[in-house]
Amino acid sequence: MMAAGLKENMSPPASAYWLCPMIDARRDEVFTALYNEELQEEEAPHALVVSSDAFSSRLDERLVFFFGDGSKKFQTLTSHPAARFPAYLPDACHLIGLAADAFEKKRSADLAYFEPFYVKPFYSTSPVKPSNGLAKLNYDRL
């Protein structure tokens, strides 16, 4: 959705390019993927620890447009001339074309059996309960 929205709002360069949406995922990590100018997936969505050489081989091949709230992390680490950081905010209106295309192709999910794709496994910690079973409030913080 993010890549389709950016493509709708930009003037495409004359040369080939990639679109790289990035969602901030804490610390030095982002959730990202890579799409070509036809919005075909080049790299599946995945978690990535951002480093200065994270996309060096891709940037050596062609322009890459990094966008989304996670792109700020990578922008501080790279000065590669093929890296572009457009000012773009995703908007739900960019789902319209994708939804219409899916509807025309009769692609839908059975919501009763649909499982969301979580990029990383979910780990939760169990809350610690006081020995008397009642929650203890910390009035110093209120």
Tab-separated table of C-alpha atoms in Angstrom, residues 22-32 46-52 54-55 70-74 76-77 120:
chain	number	residue	atom	x	y	z
A	22	MET	CA	10.140	1.358	5.909
A	23	ILE	CA	8.168	1.162	9.139
A	24	ASP	CA	9.959	1.942	12.380
A	25	ALA	CA	10.241	-1.185	14.534
A	26	ARG	CA	12.158	0.018	17.642
A	27	ARG	CA	15.826	0.571	18.233
A	28	ASP	CA	17.809	0.188	14.978
A	29	GLU	CA	15.274	-2.044	13.280
A	30	VAL	CA	12.697	-1.456	10.540
A	31	PHE	CA	10.099	-3.528	8.734
A	32	THR	CA	10.763	-3.159	5.029
A	46	HIS	CA	11.088	-8.578	6.486
A	47	ALA	CA	12.636	-7.116	9.613
A	48	LEU	CA	16.004	-5.472	9.105
A	49	VAL	CA	18.587	-4.054	11.468
A	50	VAL	CA	19.545	-0.820	9.754
A	51	SER	CA	23.221	-0.271	9.006
A	52	SER	CA	25.113	1.998	6.632
A	54	ALA	CA	22.164	-2.386	4.431
A	55	PHE	CA	21.242	-1.527	0.828
A	70	GLY	CA	11.535	4.106	9.457
A	71	SER	CA	13.414	5.713	6.558
A	72	LYS	CA	14.670	8.476	8.869
A	73	LYS	CA	16.883	5.905	10.596
A	74	PHE	CA	18.534	4.913	7.331
A	76	THR	CA	21.154	9.347	8.903
A	77	LEU	CA	23.423	6.420	7.936
A	120	LYS	CA	8.493	-11.379	13.399
